[in-house]
Short mmCIF file of C-alpha atoms in Angstrom, two decimals:
data_model
loop_
_atom_site.label_atom_id
_atom_site.label_comp_id
_atom_site.label_asym_id
_atom_site.label_seq_id
_atom_site.Cartn_x
_atom_site.Cartn_y
_atom_site.Cartn_z
CA MET I 1 33.82 -8.52 -15.32
CA GLU I 2 30.78 -10.73 -14.93
CA GLU I 3 28.98 -10.76 -11.57
CA GLU I 4 29.76 -14.42 -11.01
CA LYS I 5 33.57 -13.63 -11.33
CA GLN I 6 33.29 -10.87 -8.72
CA THR I 7 32.02 -13.12 -5.85
CA ILE I 8 34.37 -14.66 -3.24
CA ARG I 9 33.59 -18.40 -2.94
CA ALA I 10 34.35 -18.70 0.79
CA VAL I 11 31.89 -15.84 1.52
CA GLU I 12 29.27 -17.44 -0.75
CA ARG I 13 29.58 -20.69 1.15
CA ALA I 14 29.32 -19.02 4.61
CA LEU I 15 26.28 -17.20 3.45
CA ASP I 16 24.73 -20.44 2.04
CA VAL I 17 25.24 -22.02 5.51
CA LEU I 18 23.48 -19.08 7.23
CA LEU I 19 20.66 -19.30 4.67
CA THR I 20 19.83 -22.85 5.63
CA PHE I 21 18.45 -21.51 8.84
CA THR I 22 15.51 -19.83 7.00
CA ALA I 23 13.91 -23.28 7.26
CA GLY I 24 14.26 -23.29 11.06
CA ASN I 25 16.79 -23.36 13.89
CA ASP I 26 18.41 -26.43 15.57
CA LEU I 27 20.11 -27.92 12.61
CA GLY I 28 22.80 -30.65 12.81
CA LEU I 29 26.13 -30.57 10.91
CA THR I 30 24.96 -33.44 8.59
CA GLU I 31 21.72 -31.76 7.72
CA ILE I 32 23.43 -28.42 6.97
CA SER I 33 26.04 -30.24 4.86
CA GLN I 34 23.37 -31.92 2.86
CA ARG I 35 21.42 -28.71 2.26
CA VAL I 36 24.42 -26.69 0.97
CA GLY I 37 26.02 -29.58 -0.88
CA LEU I 38 29.40 -29.27 0.90
CA HIS I 39 31.60 -31.82 2.75
CA LYS I 40 31.02 -31.89 6.46
CA SER I 41 34.52 -30.86 7.29
CA THR I 42 34.20 -27.73 5.09
CA VAL I 43 30.77 -26.95 6.77
CA PHE I 44 32.25 -27.55 10.28
CA ARG I 45 34.96 -24.96 9.61
CA LEU I 46 32.50 -22.36 8.25
CA LEU I 47 30.25 -22.99 11.31
CA ALA I 48 33.19 -22.58 13.64
CA THR I 49 33.97 -19.15 12.12
CA LEU I 50 30.37 -18.12 12.21
CA GLU I 51 30.13 -19.30 15.84
CA HIS I 52 33.28 -17.33 16.77
CA ARG I 53 31.71 -14.17 15.29
CA GLY I 54 28.40 -14.73 17.09
CA PHE I 55 26.24 -15.51 14.01
CA VAL I 56 25.48 -19.05 15.13
CA ILE I 57 25.41 -20.82 18.46
CA ARG I 58 26.28 -24.50 19.06
CA ASP I 59 24.32 -26.49 21.63
CA GLU I 60 26.94 -28.68 23.33
CA ALA I 61 24.27 -31.16 24.53
CA THR I 62 22.61 -31.83 21.17
CA GLU I 63 25.43 -30.75 18.89
CA LYS I 64 22.96 -28.73 16.86
CA TYR I 65 23.24 -25.16 15.65
CA ARG I 66 20.96 -22.17 15.77
CA LEU I 67 21.26 -18.46 14.84
CA GLY I 68 23.15 -16.28 17.20
CA LEU I 69 22.42 -12.86 18.60
CA ARG I 70 24.67 -11.14 15.98
CA VAL I 71 21.93 -11.90 13.42
CA LEU I 72 19.36 -10.02 15.58
CA GLU I 73 21.74 -7.04 15.71
CA LEU I 74 21.80 -6.98 11.88
CA SER I 75 18.01 -7.31 11.60
CA ALA I 76 17.55 -4.55 14.13
CA SER I 77 19.40 -2.19 11.90
CA LEU I 78 16.64 -2.62 9.39
CA GLN I 79 14.05 -1.26 11.83
CA ARG I 80 14.40 2.35 10.77
CA GLU I 81 11.60 4.87 10.69
CA ASP I 82 12.42 5.66 7.10
CA ASP I 83 12.12 2.01 6.07
CA PRO I 84 9.21 1.96 3.49
CA ALA I 85 8.11 -1.41 4.66
CA LEU I 86 7.65 -0.07 8.21
CA MET I 87 6.11 3.21 6.93
CA LEU I 88 3.24 1.27 5.28
CA ILE I 89 2.18 -0.90 8.21
CA GLY I 90 -0.54 1.65 9.34
CA GLU I 91 -2.13 1.60 5.80
CA MET I 92 -1.76 -2.17 5.68
CA GLU I 93 -3.58 -2.51 8.97
CA ARG I 94 -6.47 -0.30 7.72
CA LEU I 95 -6.80 -2.48 4.63
CA ARG I 96 -6.70 -5.67 6.86
CA ASP I 97 -9.47 -4.21 9.03
CA GLN I 98 -11.48 -3.24 5.97
CA LEU I 99 -11.26 -6.71 4.13
CA GLY I 100 -10.50 -8.98 7.09
CA GLU I 101 -7.70 -10.79 5.38
CA THR I 102 -3.91 -11.02 5.65
CA ILE I 103 -2.07 -8.25 3.87
CA SER I 104 1.47 -8.62 2.53
CA LEU I 105 4.18 -6.78 0.58
CA TYR I 106 6.36 -8.66 -1.87
CA VAL I 107 9.37 -7.63 -3.83
CA ARG I 108 11.22 -9.43 -6.54
CA ASP I 109 14.67 -10.86 -5.79
CA ARG I 110 16.11 -12.27 -9.01
CA LYS I 111 14.04 -15.33 -9.82
CA ASP I 112 11.90 -15.27 -6.60
CA ARG I 113 9.50 -13.09 -4.81
CA VAL I 114 10.17 -12.25 -1.14
CA ARG I 115 7.66 -11.22 1.54
CA ILE I 116 9.14 -8.11 3.15
CA GLN I 117 6.17 -7.16 5.39
CA ALA I 118 2.93 -8.63 6.52
CA VAL I 119 -0.16 -7.85 8.63
CA GLN I 120 -1.98 -11.00 9.75
CA SER I 121 -5.78 -11.49 9.50
CA GLN I 122 -7.51 -11.59 12.83
CA GLN I 123 -9.81 -14.32 11.72
CA ALA I 124 -9.59 -17.89 13.19
CA ILE I 125 -8.91 -19.40 9.75
CA ARG I 126 -6.37 -17.27 7.87
CA ARG I 127 -3.37 -17.30 5.60
CA VAL I 128 -0.17 -17.26 7.75
CA ALA I 129 2.41 -14.97 6.17
CA PRO I 130 5.89 -15.19 7.62
CA VAL I 131 8.15 -12.19 6.67
CA GLY I 132 11.13 -13.31 4.65
CA ALA I 133 9.27 -16.22 2.94
CA ARG I 134 10.75 -16.81 -0.49
CA LEU I 135 8.34 -18.00 -3.18
CA PRO I 136 8.47 -18.74 -6.98
CA LEU I 137 7.65 -16.07 -9.51
CA SER I 138 5.63 -18.47 -11.64
CA VAL I 139 2.50 -18.64 -9.51
CA GLY I 140 0.53 -16.25 -7.29
CA ALA I 141 -1.13 -12.90 -7.60
CA SER I 142 1.81 -10.90 -6.36
CA SER I 143 4.19 -12.80 -8.78
CA LYS I 144 2.08 -11.72 -11.70
CA ILE I 145 2.27 -8.12 -10.52
CA LEU I 146 6.05 -8.20 -10.05
CA LEU I 147 6.30 -9.53 -13.59
CA ALA I 148 3.59 -7.49 -15.20
CA PHE I 149 5.19 -4.24 -14.19
CA ALA I 150 8.77 -5.27 -14.66
CA GLU I 151 10.91 -3.89 -17.56
CA PRO I 152 10.36 -5.81 -20.81
CA GLU I 153 13.90 -7.21 -20.80
CA VAL I 154 13.41 -8.47 -17.33
CA GLN I 155 10.21 -10.23 -18.30
CA ASP I 156 12.00 -11.89 -21.20
CA LEU I 157 14.90 -13.09 -19.17
CA LEU I 158 12.62 -14.64 -16.45
CA LEU I 159 10.07 -16.17 -18.82
CA HIS I 160 12.72 -17.82 -20.92
CA ASP I 161 14.90 -18.83 -18.00
CA PRO I 162 15.58 -22.58 -17.76
CA SER I 163 13.99 -22.60 -14.32
CA TRP I 164 10.64 -21.37 -15.71
CA PRO I 165 8.07 -24.16 -15.64
CA ALA I 166 7.76 -25.90 -19.05
CA SER I 167 3.96 -26.09 -18.62
CA LEU I 168 3.67 -22.28 -18.77
CA SER I 169 4.04 -20.95 -22.29
CA PRO I 170 6.10 -17.70 -22.11
CA GLU I 171 4.06 -16.11 -24.94
CA THR I 172 0.74 -17.07 -23.40
CA TYR I 173 1.88 -15.88 -19.98
CA LYS I 174 3.14 -12.66 -21.44
CA GLU I 175 -0.38 -11.96 -22.87
CA GLN I 176 -1.80 -12.63 -19.41
CA LEU I 177 0.75 -10.08 -18.02
CA ARG I 178 -0.38 -7.47 -20.50
CA GLU I 179 -3.96 -7.96 -19.42
CA ILE I 180 -2.97 -7.53 -15.76
CA ALA I 181 -1.06 -4.40 -16.58
CA ARG I 182 -4.12 -2.97 -18.25
CA ALA I 183 -6.40 -3.92 -15.34
CA GLY I 184 -4.05 -2.75 -12.61
CA TYR I 185 -4.43 -5.85 -10.45
CA ALA I 186 -3.93 -9.61 -10.49
CA THR I 187 -5.72 -12.58 -8.85
CA SER I 188 -4.83 -16.14 -8.16
CA PHE I 189 -7.27 -18.91 -7.11
CA GLU I 190 -5.73 -22.12 -5.71
CA GLU I 191 -2.62 -21.75 -7.99
CA ARG I 192 0.16 -22.44 -5.47
CA GLU I 193 -1.77 -24.56 -3.03
CA PRO I 194 -5.36 -25.81 -2.54
CA GLY I 195 -7.69 -23.62 -0.54
CA ALA I 196 -5.70 -20.47 -0.94
CA ALA I 197 -6.46 -17.34 -2.99
CA ALA I 198 -5.07 -13.85 -3.41
CA ILE I 199 -5.47 -10.50 -5.06
CA SER I 200 -2.53 -8.12 -5.72
CA ALA I 201 -1.89 -4.52 -6.95
CA PRO I 202 1.32 -2.68 -7.71
CA ILE I 203 2.87 -0.04 -5.41
CA PHE I 204 4.92 2.54 -7.37
CA GLY I 205 7.59 4.51 -5.64
CA ARG I 206 10.06 7.20 -6.77
CA ASN I 207 10.18 7.94 -10.46
CA GLY I 208 7.14 5.71 -11.04
CA LYS I 209 9.19 2.55 -10.55
CA LEU I 210 7.58 -0.51 -9.09
CA PHE I 211 8.43 -0.76 -5.35
CA ALA I 212 6.39 -3.79 -4.30
CA ALA I 213 3.29 -5.89 -4.84
CA LEU I 214 0.52 -5.28 -2.27
CA SER I 215 -1.27 -8.64 -1.75
CA VAL I 216 -4.39 -9.68 0.06
CA SER I 217 -4.53 -13.40 0.78
CA GLY I 218 -6.91 -15.78 2.46
CA PRO I 219 -8.95 -19.00 2.20
CA SER I 220 -10.51 -19.49 -1.15
CA ASN I 221 -13.99 -19.97 0.31
CA ARG I 222 -13.85 -16.27 1.41
CA LEU I 223 -11.68 -14.80 -1.37
CA THR I 224 -13.89 -16.10 -4.20
CA PRO I 225 -13.42 -14.67 -7.82
CA ASP I 226 -16.59 -12.54 -7.22
CA SER I 227 -15.44 -11.15 -3.86
CA MET I 228 -11.92 -10.39 -5.17
CA LEU I 229 -13.43 -8.50 -8.09
CA GLU I 230 -15.56 -6.52 -5.59
CA SER I 231 -12.61 -5.64 -3.34
CA ALA I 232 -10.20 -4.81 -6.27
CA PRO I 233 -10.92 -1.00 -6.16
CA ALA I 234 -10.08 -0.80 -2.41
CA ILE I 235 -6.82 -2.76 -2.95
CA VAL I 236 -5.78 -0.63 -5.90
CA GLY I 237 -6.67 2.54 -4.01
CA ALA I 238 -4.67 1.43 -0.93
CA ALA I 239 -1.66 0.65 -3.28
CA LYS I 240 -1.86 4.17 -4.75
CA ARG I 241 -1.81 5.77 -1.32
CA MET I 242 1.05 3.65 -0.23
CA GLY I 243 2.93 4.76 -3.34
CA ALA I 244 2.23 8.43 -2.43
CA MET I 245 3.56 7.82 1.01
CA ILE I 246 6.90 6.45 -0.12
CA GLY I 247 7.31 8.65 -3.14
#
């Protein structure tokens, strides 16, 4: 049976409602309804159920909703000592102190990349990296790593997906991915937004499988193409140490 046929529509809708809060708390019924594309009466019933189970809280004064304590209970269960993302914080902090920029870990989730861990730069002007941020796979140094070291069939599916930008030729991009795989790292310079740059390297876990992309990001006036080339060995080396730690 196909994956789509195995899902329960009511559960999907409830999860869609919860996911609207990734953009922030204090959302009204109309706003949530518009974001999930459901009638307000349906969303109201879903919110009532989530409120009853403690996943959302309704402010009686403003009639707006925010996440409840039950969500914190779920997130707390992720804070285990054997969580690889937590195990690598020390090494990420050392790399941050060495390079002075924000360090992040990204993993691929279907057609997106998701930041699962971050250590912020201590400089006044820095790249803010919220954990849980979901970004497209078509731009960014970490996206290139996640694609370059993915299985060939995964690459083909993603590069020929209808959501892939028409301006990016799959064949040309695939050649770029091959070059990245040979080099062992990827860079991006003002690709996703002006003034931002990043360099990324792969972290391989058990059985040599890609675990995450280690990324260093910062303002493009500090992370210039020359400076990224100079720091590449340190980033690749840190990624290898991290792989050994989780492997």
